[in-house]
Amino acid sequence: MEKKTALIVGITGQDGSYLADLLLSKGYKVHGMLRRTSSFHTWRLEDLHAKYPEHFFMHYGDITDAPATFDLCDRVQPDELYNLAAMSQVRISFEIPKYTIETNTIGVLNLLEWIRQRSPKTKFYQASSSEMFGVPEVDPPFNEKTPMRPQSPYGISKLAAFHLTKMYAQGYGLFATTGILFNHESPRRGENFVSKKITQGVARIKAGLQQKLHLGNLEAKRDWGWAPEFVEAIYRMVQHTEPGVFVVATQETHTVREFVQEAFSLAGLDWEKYVTVDEKYKRPREVPVLLGDASGTEEILGWKAQMKFKDIVKAMVEYDMENIPVQNVNFDHYHR
Ligand code: NAP
Ligand code: F7E
């Protein structure tokens, strides 16, 4: 049988790298879009070049650049197009709202338009986010039917893209499907998300390389899952017979404070000696609690989260303690 071809946009990020791994292991030809940056940032993908030299291809591009995106899609002719590209840091979206909307909304429109105009048979996945729920007028858990009230430029940009994806599916009959994923973590998590900031901080403090860890709101609650499992849910959505909307969550919620306590105690450290709260890491609008109800996804796709909160924290702390992050950037100068 002819190998399927996938194009992953956002391949250099956490989820993109796990998805590339998964699709290559299933025999796909995988193409990825690489954003030009002044420093190389392909570390999450390096072993894939060696493992799949005949099936793994990278191309420069940017989803805000419609002509280049059309040209890349024309050349690749993907059977499945996975859009994981985003300006994905919520705090930073308050500082660069226009850029956030250009990437997270207009970029998605460019991809949908390519499919509509040039390749209606291509299946499309859009990475939607639990941040779209924001502060709805109902109590958690949140599911596919919960009305959404986003609180950040990021949440708003993702909600607009979510509606575009549904509209292109319903209005043009395209296979455009979307997952509303709650927070998911791994050793490959970006350094400006709280989980990785904490586990890297623990590793560096334990090694005597850092004195303090400055954080923002410790009371926020998140439904934290395991990225490799969440990527499997994405794959199943695209293999399903019809496009749809699927909530992906663990159905448990924990505070940032609990994450901190667990991570420091795994390293035998008393967190209260090291963690300080700094206003600069708080957001103009916060989403105080995220908790998902993924029963619909379990019923339709047979997917259920397996990895528990404490195991996720442990895996991340162990990884960072074994690979102590050399920090050639003083992150305290930046919001993260
Ligand atoms: P991530 O690590 O921040 O990766 C984002 C990816 O998007 C990177 O490859 C980035 O490239 C790329 N990108 C950014 N702007 C782009 C542009 N203009 N053109 C092309 N590529 C661009 O994010 P993630 O955690 O893997 O998440 C994947 C997707 O799921 C994102 O859309 C995110 O918003 C969404 N999501 C994530 C979570 C979560 O908890 N992880 C939850 C819900 C939804 P560079 O490497 O060059 O920056
Ligand atoms: O913050 C609080 C912060 O930046 C989690 C993205 O993947 O998930 C992610 O968005 C919580 C928030 O993730 C710090 O205020 C406290 O309440 O790790 P985060 P996020 O904002 O939930 C959603 C679903 C996505 O779609 C996004 O792409 O932790 N917090 N102190 C802090 N957060 C950060 N970053 N840094 C702190 O110092």
PDB file of C-alpha atoms and ligand atoms in Angstrom, residues 87-91 128-131 154 158 181-185 189 192-195 197 214-218 220-222 224 256 281-283 286-288 290 335-336, ligand 2:
ATOM      1  CA  MET A  87       2.252  31.542  19.527  1.00  0.00           C
ATOM      2  CA  SER A  88       1.349  29.302  22.430  1.00  0.00           C
ATOM      3  CA  GLN A  89       2.387  31.210  25.577  1.00  0.00           C
ATOM      4  CA  VAL A  90      -0.658  32.783  27.217  1.00  0.00           C
ATOM      5  CA  ARG A  91       1.183  35.453  29.275  1.00  0.00           C
ATOM      6  CA  SER A 128      -7.574  23.944  19.896  1.00  0.00           C
ATOM      7  CA  SER A 129      -7.065  24.673  23.561  1.00  0.00           C
ATOM      8  CA  SER A 130      -8.827  24.521  26.922  1.00  0.00           C
ATOM      9  CA  GLU A 131      -7.731  28.163  27.316  1.00  0.00           C
ATOM     10  CA  TYR A 154      -4.299  33.563  23.010  1.00  0.00           C
ATOM     11  CA  LYS A 158      -7.731  29.940  19.306  1.00  0.00           C
ATOM     12  CA  LEU A 181      -6.613  19.800  24.555  1.00  0.00           C
ATOM     13  CA  PHE A 182      -6.061  20.621  28.200  1.00  0.00           C
ATOM     14  CA  ASN A 183      -2.488  21.314  29.403  1.00  0.00           C
ATOM     15  CA  HIS A 184      -0.075  18.519  28.588  1.00  0.00           C
ATOM     16  CA  GLU A 185       3.537  18.237  29.588  1.00  0.00           C
ATOM     17  CA  ARG A 189       7.856  20.981  27.210  1.00  0.00           C
ATOM     18  CA  ASN A 192       8.396  29.167  29.288  1.00  0.00           C
ATOM     19  CA  PHE A 193       5.578  27.018  30.675  1.00  0.00           C
ATOM     20  CA  VAL A 194       5.227  26.627  34.404  1.00  0.00           C
ATOM     21  CA  SER A 195       5.826  22.848  34.605  1.00  0.00           C
ATOM     22  CA  LYS A 197      10.166  26.193  34.634  1.00  0.00           C
ATOM     23  CA  HIS A 214      10.324  33.143  40.939  1.00  0.00           C
ATOM     24  CA  LEU A 215       6.754  32.217  40.051  1.00  0.00           C
ATOM     25  CA  GLY A 216       3.389  33.949  39.617  1.00  0.00           C
ATOM     26  CA  ASN A 217      -0.036  32.650  40.670  1.00  0.00           C
ATOM     27  CA  LEU A 218       0.397  29.485  42.742  1.00  0.00           C
ATOM     28  CA  ALA A 220      -4.261  28.419  39.533  1.00  0.00           C
ATOM     29  CA  LYS A 221      -5.531  24.909  38.857  1.00  0.00           C
ATOM     30  CA  ARG A 222      -4.740  22.939  35.731  1.00  0.00           C
ATOM     31  CA  TRP A 224      -2.179  18.368  33.467  1.00  0.00           C
ATOM     32  CA  VAL A 256       0.557  25.160  40.639  1.00  0.00           C
ATOM     33  CA  TYR A 281       4.641  36.453  36.257  1.00  0.00           C
ATOM     34  CA  LYS A 282       0.952  37.088  36.929  1.00  0.00           C
ATOM     35  CA  ARG A 283      -1.416  37.788  34.029  1.00  0.00           C
ATOM     36  CA  GLU A 286      -6.171  34.607  34.749  1.00  0.00           C
ATOM     37  CA  VAL A 287      -8.052  31.389  34.106  1.00  0.00           C
ATOM     38  CA  PRO A 288      -8.299  30.155  37.701  1.00  0.00           C
ATOM     39  CA  LEU A 290      -9.259  24.158  34.146  1.00  0.00           C
ATOM     40  CA  HIS A 335       8.258  36.728  31.116  1.00  0.00           C
ATOM     41  CA  ARG A 336       7.993  32.996  31.248  1.00  0.00           C
TER      42      ARG A 336
HETATM   43  O1  F7E B   2       0.655  28.305  33.060  1.00  0.00           O
HETATM   44  C1  F7E B   2       0.515  29.800  36.366  1.00  0.00           C
HETATM   45  C2  F7E B   2      -0.138  30.542  35.222  1.00  0.00           C
HETATM   46  O2  F7E B   2       2.104  28.983  31.156  1.00  0.00           O
HETATM   47  C3  F7E B   2      -0.101  27.428  33.867  1.00  0.00           C
HETATM   48  C4  F7E B   2      -0.223  26.371  27.060  1.00  0.00           C
HETATM   49  O3  F7E B   2       0.255  25.132  26.598  1.00  0.00           O
HETATM   50  O4  F7E B   2      -1.948  25.319  28.368  1.00  0.00           O
HETATM   51  C5  F7E B   2      -0.850  26.190  28.438  1.00  0.00           C
HETATM   52  O5  F7E B   2      -1.253  27.457  28.913  1.00  0.00           O
HETATM   53  C6  F7E B   2      -0.560  28.167  35.106  1.00  0.00           C
HETATM   54  C7  F7E B   2      -1.211  29.530  34.808  1.00  0.00           C
HETATM   55  O6  F7E B   2       0.260  27.271  30.844  1.00  0.00           O
HETATM   56  C8  F7E B   2       3.943  30.965  36.563  1.00  0.00           C
HETATM   57  O7  F7E B   2      -0.664  31.794  35.653  1.00  0.00           O
HETATM   58  C9  F7E B   2       2.295  30.610  37.927  1.00  0.00           C
HETATM   59  O8  F7E B   2      -2.332  29.682  35.607  1.00  0.00           O
HETATM   60  O9  F7E B   2       2.266  26.627  32.069  1.00  0.00           O
HETATM   61  P1  F7E B   2       1.426  27.804  31.762  1.00  0.00           P
HETATM   62  P2  F7E B   2      -1.175  27.859  30.462  1.00  0.00           P
HETATM   63  O10 F7E B   2      -1.215  29.318  30.527  1.00  0.00           O
HETATM   64  O11 F7E B   2      -2.210  27.092  31.217  1.00  0.00           O
HETATM   65  C10 F7E B   2      -3.014  25.779  27.507  1.00  0.00           C
HETATM   66  C11 F7E B   2      -4.091  24.724  27.532  1.00  0.00           C
HETATM   67  C12 F7E B   2      -2.520  26.124  26.157  1.00  0.00           C
HETATM   68  O12 F7E B   2      -3.223  25.959  25.164  1.00  0.00           O
HETATM   69  C13 F7E B   2      -1.259  26.929  26.085  1.00  0.00           C
HETATM   70  O13 F7E B   2      -0.691  26.873  24.779  1.00  0.00           O
HETATM   71  O14 F7E B   2       0.590  28.459  35.901  1.00  0.00           O
HETATM   72  N1  F7E B   2       1.875  30.279  36.695  1.00  0.00           N
HETATM   73  N2  F7E B   2       3.564  31.039  37.860  1.00  0.00           N
HETATM   74  C14 F7E B   2       2.868  30.475  35.809  1.00  0.00           C
HETATM   75  N3  F7E B   2       2.946  30.259  34.484  1.00  0.00           N
HETATM   76  C15 F7E B   2       4.134  30.545  33.877  1.00  0.00           C
HETATM   77  N4  F7E B   2       4.255  30.312  32.550  1.00  0.00           N
HETATM   78  N5  F7E B   2       5.205  31.059  34.575  1.00  0.00           N
HETATM   79  C16 F7E B   2       5.150  31.292  35.923  1.00  0.00           C
HETATM   80  O15 F7E B   2       6.112  31.736  36.522  1.00  0.00           O
END
